[in-house]
Coordinates of C-alpha atoms and ligand atoms in Angstrom, one line a residue:
M1 CA 22.5 3.0 -27.6
K2 CA 25.1 1.6 -25.6
D3 CA 26.8 5.0 -24.7
K4 CA 23.6 6.4 -23.8
I5 CA 23.1 3.5 -21.1
I6 CA 26.9 4.2 -20.0
K7 CA 26.0 8.3 -20.2
I8 CA 23.3 6.7 -17.4
I9 CA 25.1 5.1 -15.2
A10 CA 27.8 8.1 -15.1
R11 CA 25.1 10.3 -13.8
Y12 CA 24.7 8.1 -10.9
H13 CA 28.7 8.1 -10.2
H14 CA 28.7 4.6 -11.0
D15 CA 26.7 3.9 -7.8
R16 CA 25.4 0.2 -7.3
H17 CA 23.4 1.2 -4.8
R18 CA 21.1 3.8 -7.1
L19 CA 20.1 0.6 -9.8
M20 CA 16.7 1.6 -9.2
D21 CA 17.5 4.8 -10.5
I22 CA 19.5 3.6 -13.1
L23 CA 16.9 1.0 -14.3
I24 CA 13.9 3.7 -14.5
D25 CA 16.3 5.8 -16.5
I26 CA 17.3 3.0 -19.2
H27 CA 13.6 1.9 -19.2
D28 CA 12.6 5.7 -19.7
L29 CA 15.2 5.3 -22.9
Q30 CA 14.3 2.2 -24.8
G31 CA 10.9 1.1 -23.4
Y32 CA 13.1 -2.3 -21.6
V33 CA 16.0 -3.4 -19.9
G34 CA 17.1 -6.2 -22.5
D35 CA 20.3 -8.0 -22.5
T36 CA 22.7 -5.9 -24.0
A37 CA 22.2 -3.3 -21.3
I38 CA 22.3 -5.8 -18.6
E39 CA 26.0 -6.8 -20.3
V40 CA 26.5 -2.9 -19.9
L41 CA 25.3 -2.9 -16.3
A42 CA 27.1 -5.6 -15.4
E43 CA 30.6 -4.4 -16.7
Q44 CA 30.2 -0.9 -15.6
L45 CA 28.6 -1.4 -11.9
N46 CA 31.2 -4.6 -11.3
M47 CA 28.4 -6.8 -10.7
S48 CA 27.2 -9.9 -12.3
E49 CA 24.3 -9.5 -14.3
V50 CA 22.6 -12.4 -12.3
E51 CA 22.7 -9.5 -9.7
I52 CA 21.1 -6.9 -12.2
N53 CA 18.7 -9.6 -12.9
E54 CA 17.7 -10.1 -9.6
T55 CA 16.5 -6.9 -9.4
L56 CA 15.4 -5.8 -12.6
T57 CA 12.8 -9.0 -12.2
F58 CA 11.1 -7.8 -9.2
Y59 CA 9.4 -5.0 -10.0
H60 CA 6.1 -5.0 -11.8
F61 CA 6.8 -1.9 -13.8
F62 CA 10.7 -3.4 -15.2
S63 CA 10.4 -5.3 -18.0
K64 CA 13.2 -7.4 -20.4
T65 CA 11.2 -7.6 -23.4
P66 CA 9.9 -4.5 -25.7
R67 CA 7.0 -3.3 -24.5
G68 CA 4.4 -0.8 -26.6
K69 CA 4.7 2.7 -27.4
Y70 CA 1.6 2.9 -25.1
N71 CA 1.8 0.5 -22.1
I72 CA -1.7 0.6 -20.3
F73 CA -1.2 -0.9 -16.6
L74 CA -5.1 -1.6 -15.3
N75 CA -6.0 -1.3 -11.9
N76 CA -7.2 -4.8 -10.3
S77 CA -8.0 -3.6 -7.5
I78 CA -11.3 -5.2 -5.2
T79 CA -13.0 -1.3 -5.9
A80 CA -12.1 -0.8 -9.3
C81 CA -13.4 -4.4 -10.2
M82 CA -16.9 -3.6 -7.9
R83 CA -17.0 -0.4 -10.8
G84 CA -16.8 -2.0 -13.5
R85 CA -13.5 -2.9 -14.4
E86 CA -13.8 -5.6 -16.2
K87 CA -15.9 -4.0 -19.0
V88 CA -13.2 -1.8 -19.4
K89 CA -10.6 -4.3 -19.6
E90 CA -12.6 -5.9 -22.5
T91 CA -12.9 -2.3 -24.3
L92 CA -9.4 -1.8 -23.9
E93 CA -9.0 -5.5 -25.6
E94 CA -11.2 -4.4 -28.6
E95 CA -10.1 -0.7 -29.5
C96 CA -6.5 -1.6 -28.9
G97 CA -6.7 -4.9 -30.9
T98 CA -4.9 -6.9 -28.3
E99 CA -5.0 -9.0 -24.8
F100 CA -4.2 -8.3 -21.6
G101 CA -0.5 -9.0 -21.3
S102 CA 0.5 -8.5 -24.4
V103 CA 1.1 -5.7 -26.8
S104 CA -1.1 -5.2 -30.2
P105 CA 0.3 -5.7 -33.5
D106 CA 1.0 -2.4 -34.5
G107 CA 3.1 -1.5 -31.3
L108 CA 1.1 1.1 -29.9
F109 CA -0.3 -0.3 -27.4
G110 CA 1.0 -2.8 -24.1
L111 CA -2.3 -3.9 -22.2
Y112 CA -1.1 -5.1 -18.4
S113 CA -3.0 -5.7 -14.8
T114 CA -1.6 -3.5 -11.8
S115 CA -2.5 -3.6 -8.2
C116 CA -4.0 -1.3 -6.1
M117 CA -2.7 2.1 -7.6
G118 CA -4.1 4.3 -4.7
M119 CA -6.6 5.4 -6.7
N120 CA -9.5 3.0 -4.9
D121 CA -12.1 6.1 -4.5
Q122 CA -11.8 6.8 -8.4
G123 CA -11.2 3.6 -10.3
P124 CA -10.9 2.0 -12.4
S125 CA -7.7 3.8 -12.8
A126 CA -4.5 3.3 -15.1
I127 CA -1.3 4.1 -15.4
I128 CA -0.4 5.0 -19.1
N129 CA 3.2 6.0 -19.5
D130 CA 3.5 6.8 -16.0
K131 CA -0.1 9.1 -16.3
V132 CA -2.4 8.4 -14.4
F133 CA -6.3 8.1 -16.1
T134 CA -9.3 8.0 -13.6
N135 CA -12.9 6.8 -13.2
L136 CA -12.8 4.9 -16.3
T137 CA -16.0 3.7 -18.6
P138 CA -16.2 1.5 -21.8
Y139 CA -17.0 5.4 -23.3
R140 CA -13.9 6.7 -21.8
V141 CA -11.4 4.2 -23.0
K142 CA -12.9 4.2 -26.5
K143 CA -12.4 7.8 -26.6
L144 CA -8.9 7.7 -25.0
I145 CA -7.5 5.0 -27.9
A146 CA -9.2 7.1 -30.8
D147 CA -7.3 10.2 -29.8
L148 CA -3.7 8.3 -29.3
K149 CA -4.5 6.4 -32.6
S150 CA -5.4 10.1 -34.0
G151 CA -1.5 10.9 -32.9
K152 CA -2.6 12.9 -30.3
T153 CA -0.2 13.5 -27.4
L154 CA -0.8 11.2 -24.3
D155 CA -1.5 14.7 -22.4
E156 CA -3.8 15.9 -25.0
A157 CA -5.7 12.6 -25.2
I158 CA -5.8 12.4 -21.1
Y159 CA -5.8 15.5 -19.7
E160 CA -9.2 17.3 -20.9
S161 CA -9.7 18.3 -17.3
V162 CA -8.1 17.6 -14.3
G163 CA -8.4 17.3 -10.7
D164 CA -9.0 19.5 -7.8
G165 CA -5.9 21.3 -5.5
N166 CA -2.8 20.8 -6.1
N167 CA -3.6 18.2 -9.0
S168 CA -4.0 21.4 -11.1
D169 CA -0.1 22.4 -10.4
P170 CA 1.9 22.9 -13.7
D171 CA 4.1 19.8 -12.5
V172 CA 1.0 17.7 -12.2
R173 CA -1.4 18.0 -14.3
S174 CA -3.6 14.8 -13.2
M175 CA -6.9 14.1 -13.3
V176 CA -6.7 12.9 -9.9
F177 CA -9.0 14.3 -7.1
N178 CA -8.4 14.4 -3.4
N179 CA -11.6 13.9 -2.5
I180 CA -10.6 15.7 0.9
R181 CA -14.5 14.8 2.8
K182 CA -13.8 16.0 6.5
R183 CA -10.1 18.0 7.8
M184 CA -9.5 17.8 11.7
I185 CA -5.7 19.2 12.9
L186 CA -3.4 17.2 10.1
L187 CA -5.2 18.3 7.1
D188 CA -5.7 22.1 8.7
K189 CA -5.4 24.6 5.9
N190 CA -4.3 26.8 8.6
Y191 CA -0.7 25.6 8.4
E192 CA 2.4 28.5 8.1
K193 CA 5.2 26.5 5.7
F194 CA 8.5 25.7 7.8
E195 CA 7.6 27.7 10.6
V196 CA 8.9 25.2 13.6
V197 CA 12.0 24.8 11.5
R198 CA 12.6 28.5 11.1
N199 CA 11.3 29.6 14.4
L200 CA 10.9 26.6 16.6
L201 CA 14.1 24.6 16.5
L202 CA 16.4 27.0 18.0
Q203 CA 14.4 26.9 20.8
H204 CA 14.8 23.5 22.0
S205 CA 17.5 20.9 21.6
P206 CA 17.2 17.9 19.7
D207 CA 16.5 15.5 22.9
E208 CA 13.6 18.3 24.3
I209 CA 11.9 17.3 20.2
I210 CA 11.9 13.8 21.0
G211 CA 10.9 14.6 24.4
I212 CA 8.0 16.5 22.7
V213 CA 7.3 13.6 21.4
E214 CA 6.7 10.9 23.4
D215 CA 5.0 13.2 26.0
S216 CA 2.2 13.2 22.7
N217 CA 2.8 9.4 22.5
L218 CA 2.3 9.9 19.0
R219 CA 2.5 6.1 16.9
G220 CA 3.1 5.5 13.5
R221 CA 0.9 6.1 11.1
G222 CA 1.8 3.3 8.4
G223 CA -0.8 0.9 10.6
A224 CA 1.9 -0.8 13.4
G225 CA 2.2 1.3 15.4
F226 CA 5.5 1.6 16.9
P227 CA 6.2 4.8 19.0
T228 CA 7.5 7.3 17.1
G229 CA 9.2 9.2 19.8
L230 CA 11.5 6.0 21.1
K231 CA 12.2 5.4 17.2
W232 CA 14.1 8.6 17.2
R233 CA 15.6 8.0 20.4
F234 CA 16.8 4.7 19.3
G235 CA 18.1 6.0 16.1
R236 CA 20.2 9.3 18.2
R237 CA 21.6 7.2 20.5
V238 CA 23.6 4.5 17.9
E239 CA 27.0 5.9 17.2
A240 CA 27.7 6.6 13.7
D241 CA 28.8 8.6 11.3
H242 CA 25.9 9.0 9.1
R243 CA 22.1 8.2 9.7
V244 CA 18.8 8.2 7.7
I245 CA 15.5 9.7 7.6
I246 CA 13.5 7.6 5.3
C247 CA 10.1 9.1 4.6
N248 CA 8.2 5.6 3.5
A249 CA 6.0 7.0 0.9
D250 CA 4.9 3.3 -0.7
E251 CA 1.7 2.7 0.5
G252 CA 0.3 -0.4 -1.4
E253 CA -2.5 -1.4 1.1
P254 CA -4.8 -1.9 -1.4
G255 CA -7.4 0.6 -0.5
T256 CA -5.4 3.6 1.2
F257 CA -4.6 6.7 -0.9
K258 CA -4.1 9.1 2.2
D259 CA -0.3 9.5 1.8
R260 CA -1.1 10.5 -1.9
V261 CA -3.4 13.3 -0.9
L262 CA -1.1 14.7 1.8
L263 CA 1.9 14.7 -0.8
T264 CA -0.3 16.3 -3.1
E265 CA -1.7 18.6 -0.7
F266 CA 0.6 19.0 2.0
P267 CA 4.0 18.3 0.9
D268 CA 5.9 21.1 2.9
L269 CA 4.0 19.2 5.9
V270 CA 5.7 16.1 5.7
F271 CA 9.3 17.3 4.3
E272 CA 9.2 19.8 7.4
G273 CA 8.8 16.5 9.6
M274 CA 11.2 15.0 7.5
I275 CA 13.6 18.3 9.0
L276 CA 12.7 17.9 12.5
A277 CA 13.0 14.0 12.5
A278 CA 16.8 14.8 11.5
Y279 CA 17.1 17.2 13.5
A280 CA 16.2 15.3 16.8
T281 CA 17.7 12.2 15.7
G282 CA 21.1 14.1 14.2
A283 CA 20.4 12.7 10.5
D284 CA 22.0 14.3 7.5
I285 CA 21.0 11.6 4.9
G286 CA 16.7 11.9 3.7
L287 CA 15.0 9.6 1.2
I288 CA 11.4 9.2 0.1
Y289 CA 10.7 6.2 -1.0
L290 CA 8.1 7.2 -3.9
R291 CA 6.1 4.3 -5.3
Y292 CA 6.3 4.4 -8.5
E293 CA 2.6 4.6 -8.9
Y294 CA 2.8 8.4 -7.9
R295 CA 5.5 9.1 -10.0
Y296 CA 3.1 12.0 -11.5
L297 CA 4.4 13.7 -8.4
Y298 CA 7.9 13.4 -8.9
K299 CA 8.4 16.6 -10.6
Y300 CA 6.1 18.4 -8.5
L301 CA 8.1 17.3 -5.1
N302 CA 11.2 17.8 -6.7
R303 CA 10.5 21.7 -7.2
I304 CA 9.4 21.7 -4.0
L305 CA 12.7 20.2 -2.6
E306 CA 15.0 22.6 -5.0
E307 CA 12.6 26.0 -3.6
M308 CA 13.4 24.7 -0.1
R309 CA 17.1 24.5 -0.6
K310 CA 17.2 28.0 -1.8
E311 CA 15.6 28.9 1.2
N312 CA 18.3 27.3 3.5
L313 CA 15.6 24.8 4.6
L314 CA 17.9 21.9 2.9
G315 CA 21.5 21.7 3.0
E316 CA 24.1 23.2 5.5
G317 CA 23.2 24.8 8.5
I318 CA 19.6 24.5 7.8
A319 CA 17.6 27.6 9.5
G320 CA 21.0 28.8 11.1
I321 CA 21.7 26.3 13.2
K322 CA 25.3 25.5 13.0
Q323 CA 26.4 21.5 12.3
F324 CA 22.9 21.2 11.4
N325 CA 23.1 19.6 7.6
F326 CA 20.7 17.3 6.1
D327 CA 19.4 17.0 2.3
I328 CA 16.2 15.2 1.1
R329 CA 16.5 12.9 -2.4
I330 CA 13.2 11.1 -3.6
Q331 CA 13.5 7.9 -4.9
L332 CA 11.5 5.8 -6.6
G333 CA 10.0 2.4 -6.5
A334 CA 9.4 0.1 -9.1
G335 CA 6.1 -2.2 -8.3
A336 CA 5.9 -4.1 -4.8
Y337 CA 4.0 -4.2 -2.7
V338 CA 6.6 -5.9 0.0
C339 CA 8.8 -2.6 -0.1
G340 CA 6.5 -0.7 2.2
E341 CA 7.9 -3.1 5.1
E342 CA 11.0 -1.0 6.0
S343 CA 13.5 -3.0 5.9
A344 CA 12.8 -4.4 2.1
L345 CA 12.5 -1.2 1.1
I346 CA 15.9 -0.2 2.5
E347 CA 16.9 -3.1 0.4
S348 CA 15.5 -1.3 -2.3
L349 CA 16.5 1.7 -1.5
E350 CA 20.1 0.3 -2.1
G351 CA 19.2 -1.4 -5.6
K352 CA 18.3 -4.9 -4.8
R353 CA 14.9 -7.0 -4.8
G354 CA 13.1 -5.3 -2.5
E355 CA 13.1 -8.7 0.5
P356 CA 12.4 -7.7 3.9
R357 CA 15.7 -8.5 6.1
D358 CA 16.5 -10.9 9.1
K359 CA 15.7 -9.3 12.1
P360 CA 18.1 -7.7 14.1
P361 CA 19.7 -5.9 13.6
F362 CA 16.7 -3.5 13.1
P363 CA 17.1 -0.8 10.6
V364 CA 17.3 2.1 13.8
Q365 CA 21.0 0.0 14.3
K366 CA 21.7 -0.7 10.8
G367 CA 19.7 0.4 7.8
Y368 CA 20.7 2.0 4.8
L369 CA 23.7 1.2 4.0
G370 CA 24.6 0.2 7.3
Y371 CA 23.5 3.2 8.8
P372 CA 21.0 3.7 11.5
T373 CA 17.9 4.2 9.7
I374 CA 14.4 5.8 11.1
V375 CA 11.6 5.0 9.0
N376 CA 8.6 6.7 9.8
N377 CA 5.6 7.3 7.8
V378 CA 4.1 10.2 5.5
E379 CA 1.4 10.8 8.0
T380 CA 3.8 10.5 10.6
L381 CA 5.9 12.8 10.0
A382 CA 3.2 15.6 9.1
A383 CA 1.5 15.1 12.7
A384 CA 5.0 15.5 14.6
V385 CA 4.9 19.2 12.7
R386 CA 1.7 20.0 14.2
I387 CA 2.9 18.3 17.9
I388 CA 5.8 20.5 17.8
K389 CA 3.7 23.7 16.6
N390 CA 1.1 23.2 19.1
G391 CA 2.6 21.0 21.9
A392 CA 2.2 17.2 23.4
D393 CA -1.0 18.5 25.7
W394 CA -3.0 19.7 22.9
F395 CA -2.3 16.8 20.6
K396 CA -3.4 14.6 23.5
G397 CA -7.3 16.9 23.4
F398 CA -7.7 14.5 20.2
G399 CA -8.3 10.8 20.1
T400 CA -8.2 7.9 23.0
K401 CA -6.4 7.3 26.0
D402 CA -4.4 4.4 23.8
S403 CA -4.7 6.0 20.4
L404 CA -3.9 9.8 20.8
G405 CA -4.4 12.1 18.1
T406 CA -6.6 12.0 14.6
K407 CA -6.4 9.2 11.7
L408 CA -6.0 9.7 8.3
L409 CA -9.1 7.0 6.8
S410 CA -9.5 6.3 3.4
V411 CA -12.5 5.2 2.6
S412 CA -14.0 3.3 -0.6
G413 CA -16.2 0.5 -2.0
D414 CA -19.7 0.8 -1.6
C415 CA -20.4 4.5 -0.6
K416 CA -22.1 7.6 -1.5
Y417 CA -18.6 9.5 -0.4
P418 CA -15.3 8.0 -1.0
G419 CA -12.5 10.0 -0.2
I420 CA -10.2 11.2 2.7
Y421 CA -11.7 11.6 6.5
E422 CA -9.7 12.6 9.0
V423 CA -11.2 11.4 12.2
E424 CA -10.2 11.5 15.7
W425 CA -9.1 7.8 16.8
G426 CA -12.3 6.3 18.7
T427 CA -14.1 7.4 16.1
S428 CA -17.0 4.0 15.8
I429 CA -17.6 2.0 12.6
R430 CA -21.1 3.4 12.7
E431 CA -19.9 7.1 12.5
V432 CA -17.7 6.2 9.5
M433 CA -20.2 4.5 7.9
E434 CA -22.3 7.9 8.4
M435 CA -20.3 10.0 7.2
S436 CA -19.6 8.6 3.6
G437 CA -22.8 7.6 3.3
A438 CA -23.3 4.0 3.2
D439 CA -26.7 2.8 4.0
D440 CA -26.6 -0.8 2.8
V441 CA -23.7 -2.9 4.4
Q442 CA -22.8 -5.9 4.4
A443 CA -19.1 -6.2 5.3
I444 CA -16.5 -3.6 6.2
Q445 CA -12.6 -4.2 5.5
V446 CA -10.7 -2.3 8.0
G447 CA -7.2 -2.0 7.4
G448 CA -7.0 -3.5 3.6
P449 CA -6.5 -7.3 2.9
S450 CA -4.6 -7.7 5.6
G451 CA -6.2 -6.4 8.2
V452 CA -10.1 -8.0 8.7
M453 CA -13.1 -8.0 7.2
I454 CA -15.9 -7.4 9.8
S455 CA -19.7 -7.9 10.0
V456 CA -22.8 -9.5 11.0
K457 CA -23.3 -11.0 14.6
D458 CA -25.5 -11.2 17.1
I459 CA -28.8 -10.9 15.1
D460 CA -30.5 -11.0 18.7
N461 CA -28.6 -8.0 20.2
L462 CA -30.6 -6.1 16.8
G463 CA -34.1 -4.6 17.1
T464 CA -33.4 -0.6 17.2
T465 CA -34.9 1.6 15.0
D466 CA -31.6 3.4 14.5
L467 CA -29.7 0.4 13.5
M468 CA -33.0 -0.5 10.8
K469 CA -32.7 2.1 9.4
W470 CA -29.5 1.5 7.9
Y471 CA -29.9 -1.9 6.4
K472 CA -32.0 -4.0 4.4
P473 CA -34.1 -6.0 5.8
S474 CA -33.1 -8.8 3.2
G475 CA -29.5 -8.2 3.6
M476 CA -26.9 -9.4 6.2
M477 CA -27.2 -7.0 9.0
V478 CA -24.2 -5.7 11.1
A479 CA -24.7 -5.9 15.0
Q480 CA -25.0 -3.4 17.1
K481 CA -21.7 -4.8 18.4
T482 CA -19.7 -4.4 15.7
F483 CA -21.1 -0.9 14.3
D484 CA -20.0 0.2 17.4
R485 CA -16.1 -0.9 17.7
K486 CA -13.6 1.8 17.8
L487 CA -10.7 2.2 15.2
S488 CA -8.3 2.3 18.0
Y489 CA -4.7 0.7 18.4
S490 CA -7.2 -1.2 21.0
D491 CA -10.3 -2.5 19.0
L492 CA -9.5 -1.4 15.6
P493 CA -5.9 -1.0 14.6
T494 CA -6.1 0.2 10.7
G495 CA -3.2 1.9 8.5
G496 CA -6.3 3.7 7.1
S497 CA -7.9 1.8 4.8
I498 CA -11.2 1.0 5.0
I499 CA -13.7 -0.5 2.1
I500 CA -17.4 -0.8 2.1
F501 CA -19.7 -4.1 0.8
N502 CA -22.8 -3.5 0.2
N503 CA -24.9 -6.7 0.1
Q504 CA -25.0 -7.5 -3.6
R505 CA -21.4 -8.3 -3.1
N506 CA -20.5 -12.2 -3.4
L507 CA -18.0 -11.6 -0.2
L508 CA -16.3 -15.5 -1.3
N509 CA -16.2 -15.2 -5.1
E510 CA -15.2 -11.4 -5.8
V511 CA -13.2 -9.9 -2.6
V512 CA -11.5 -13.0 -0.6
T513 CA -10.5 -14.6 -4.0
N514 CA -9.8 -11.0 -5.2
F515 CA -7.4 -10.1 -2.3
M516 CA -5.9 -13.6 -2.0
D517 CA -4.5 -13.1 -5.6
F518 CA -3.1 -10.1 -4.1
F519 CA -0.8 -12.0 -1.9
I520 CA -0.2 -15.0 -4.2
E521 CA 0.9 -12.1 -6.9
E522 CA 3.0 -9.9 -4.2
S523 CA 4.5 -12.5 -1.9
C524 CA 8.3 -12.0 -2.4
G525 CA 8.8 -15.6 -2.3
S526 CA 11.8 -16.0 0.3
C527 CA 9.8 -18.0 2.7
S528 CA 8.1 -21.4 1.8
T529 CA 5.1 -20.2 3.9
C530 CA 4.1 -17.7 2.1
R531 CA 5.1 -18.9 -1.1
N532 CA 2.7 -21.7 -1.0
I533 CA 0.1 -21.2 1.7
P534 CA -1.9 -18.5 -0.4
Y535 CA -2.0 -20.3 -3.0
L536 CA -3.4 -23.7 -1.4
M537 CA -5.5 -21.6 0.2
K538 CA -7.0 -19.9 -2.9
K539 CA -7.0 -23.6 -4.5
K540 CA -9.1 -24.5 -1.1
L541 CA -11.1 -21.7 -1.6
E542 CA -12.2 -22.3 -5.0
K543 CA -12.7 -26.2 -4.3
I544 CA -15.2 -24.6 -1.5
I545 CA -17.3 -22.2 -3.7
S546 CA -17.2 -24.8 -6.7
G547 CA -19.3 -27.4 -4.1
H548 CA -16.6 -29.7 -3.5
G549 CA -15.4 -29.0 -0.4
V550 CA -15.8 -30.4 3.1
R551 CA -16.1 -28.9 6.2
K552 CA -12.8 -30.6 7.2
D553 CA -11.4 -27.6 4.3
I554 CA -12.7 -24.7 6.6
D555 CA -10.6 -26.2 9.5
D556 CA -7.5 -26.7 7.5
L557 CA -8.1 -23.3 6.3
L558 CA -8.0 -22.0 9.8
S559 CA -5.0 -24.3 10.8
W560 CA -3.0 -23.4 7.3
G561 CA -3.9 -19.2 8.5
K562 CA -1.8 -20.4 11.9
I563 CA 1.1 -21.9 10.4
I564 CA 1.6 -19.0 7.7
K565 CA 2.3 -16.8 10.7
I566 CA 5.6 -17.8 11.0
S567 CA 6.7 -16.2 8.0
R568 CA 9.5 -13.6 8.1
C569 CA 7.6 -10.5 7.2
G570 CA 4.4 -8.7 7.8
L571 CA 3.2 -9.4 4.3
G572 CA 3.1 -13.7 5.1
Q573 CA 1.8 -13.1 8.8
T574 CA -1.0 -11.5 7.4
A575 CA -1.5 -13.3 4.0
A576 CA -4.0 -15.7 5.3
N577 CA -6.3 -13.0 7.6
P578 CA -8.9 -12.6 4.4
V579 CA -9.8 -16.2 4.5
V580 CA -9.4 -16.6 8.3
S581 CA -11.5 -13.1 9.0
S582 CA -14.1 -14.2 7.0
I583 CA -14.8 -17.3 8.4
L584 CA -14.6 -16.3 11.8
N585 CA -17.4 -14.0 10.5
F586 CA -18.9 -14.7 7.8
R587 CA -18.8 -18.3 8.4
H588 CA -22.1 -19.2 7.4
L589 CA -21.1 -18.9 3.7
Y590 CA -18.5 -21.1 3.6
E591 CA -20.6 -23.7 5.4
Q592 CA -23.4 -22.4 2.9
H593 CA -20.6 -24.1 0.1
V594 CA -20.0 -27.0 2.1
K595 CA -23.5 -28.6 2.6
A596 CA -24.2 -30.6 -0.3
M597 CA -20.7 -32.9 1.3
A598 CA -22.6 -33.1 4.3
D599 CA -23.0 -36.9 4.0
F600 CA -19.6 -37.2 2.5
D601 CA -18.4 -35.3 5.6
N602 CA -20.6 -37.6 8.5
V603 CA -20.6 -40.5 7.0
F604 CA -16.9 -41.1 5.5
D605 CA -14.9 -42.8 7.8
M606 CA -11.3 -44.2 6.5
E607 CA -10.9 -47.1 9.3
K608 CA -14.3 -48.7 7.9
S609 CA -13.3 -48.3 4.4
V610 CA -9.7 -49.5 4.7
E611 CA -11.6 -52.9 6.5
P612 CA -12.0 -55.0 4.0
A613 CA -8.2 -54.8 2.4
N614 CA -6.8 -55.1 6.4
N615 CA -8.9 -58.3 6.6
Y616 CA -7.3 -59.5 3.3
V617 CA -3.4 -58.7 4.3
G618 CA -4.7 -59.7 8.3
R619 CA -3.9 -56.7 9.4
K620 CA -5.9 -55.1 12.2
A621 CA -6.6 -52.0 10.7
N622 CA -5.3 -48.7 13.3
I623 CA -5.7 -45.4 11.3
H624 CA -5.5 -43.1 13.8
H625 CA -2.2 -44.6 15.5
A626 CA -0.4 -45.0 11.8
Ligands
SF4_701 FE1 8.8 -12.5 1.8 FE2 6.5 -13.3 2.1 FE3 8.7 -14.2 3.6 FE4 7.4 -11.5 3.8 S1 6.6 -13.0 4.4 S2 10.2 -12.4 3.5 S3 7.0 -11.2 1.7 S4 8.4 -14.5 1.1

């Protein structure tokens, strides 16, 4: 085994920055990375064992101990839970003969939970030895486990049928469905591959390309909304021997799966966007950080990159442009939501724990291996190609004044038609509900757990038959005002996740609790605020739900939600959002729970209660100034 591990390390030229790849390969080889492998790694990479362990123990999909022959990671995102995850989990435990978090006695199955795996439109789903199994039911689980026990291979057991579109490509062969429900300018099938690189780059200088993107006002589609042209310009300005373009394909926000679909159906468009960005900024190094959950696309994407190299679309003198040298490598993650944050992603790309860096310096100044690095979202890069092809004015014909173009929405939850919708910015929540067939709505989570939960407000404003036809009289009603809110950077910004909850859902017990568990699990642990406050909030939430809370607990939650904002990165800064946003928009649910303790709230008087003790020792009570 030692020799094999040494060979793997040699394949990556003993480069410690490729530690993620090396660990993944060792994992593939022996199912875990144990003490012997760690010793070899430390020796061969000239690192300490502590450094190896730091990376190894950070990511969900790595293990230091042996797992099963088949390792089943069952998704625990909120929509999976809403669609029967608990029954699927019980069936897996019964059929495999072991509990979650352990390996079956015969060593055949390991059962584990995992966060949202980008399959919210077809959950509950599971990753089994890197292959995705969707729409699980107890029946399908029984059949799957029986097949594996009988000796069928995973492919034979899983791939009775494949999904739509390129999911049937021989290099994908996945059960995943794209569920594209609405196409506009980005998902337009009318796309001539690499036309922009082949024909238009020669007509524009890098500066002109940046100018067109700036003129279009394209903003980052990952959620932050930073102007893309400006980012490219900043990156180009920094003096350096090398510059780097990173495509952030680590979409981990629960409820988001649009990048999965773009990478499946329009990989060439995304790669073309990377070439465009490289030309504009003078970059020669290209990296795609692909979340581990999408490993089933790895072979397929690499094949396309290989074809591009043969066609001189990657490599040296791309498209006949002298000194335009650029290539793209795919780097797999290993399961860590925080790696969606660009500096954490860069740390991971360098083989380290995915902990966000202090800023400044920003990645455009000093990023991957110290080089100026431009990190763009998958959707942003795809949009840039359409803009260069059709012009900034064309792009400005879509959307609103401050939010131009279109946005891909990943819609899931309680609706008839979950899937991908390409809509113009400025589309109202009402329209999204109509499109997706959501006719019984209690709440909508916009932007995933780190976003906002919008809901019932201003019931007095209701009364139109238009609204009444949508919502059950017995349930909560969403005010017209809320439903006419628009998806835009100035009203409801979103990276694309829209999760719908109907009136049967228990928002506190089911939803907010699930979201808080997610943040507790995903904190990288660097900041004491992010490490502790979500946990304390969850405990307080449980206290309230159990009927032991008082009004002050609600106030405490709101005030802790402010304290956590000082955390270093967006994960911590938004980790209190599920609680805070649900208090702001669903305060009545919290109030219901604390009602039983109302007397305690009103009557308890600390000053009075310690009065006898004070009298006894002859001291005047002054609690408020103590
Ligand atoms: Fe890590 Fe949370 Fe701090 Fe971000 S906010 S650096 S995830 S501890």
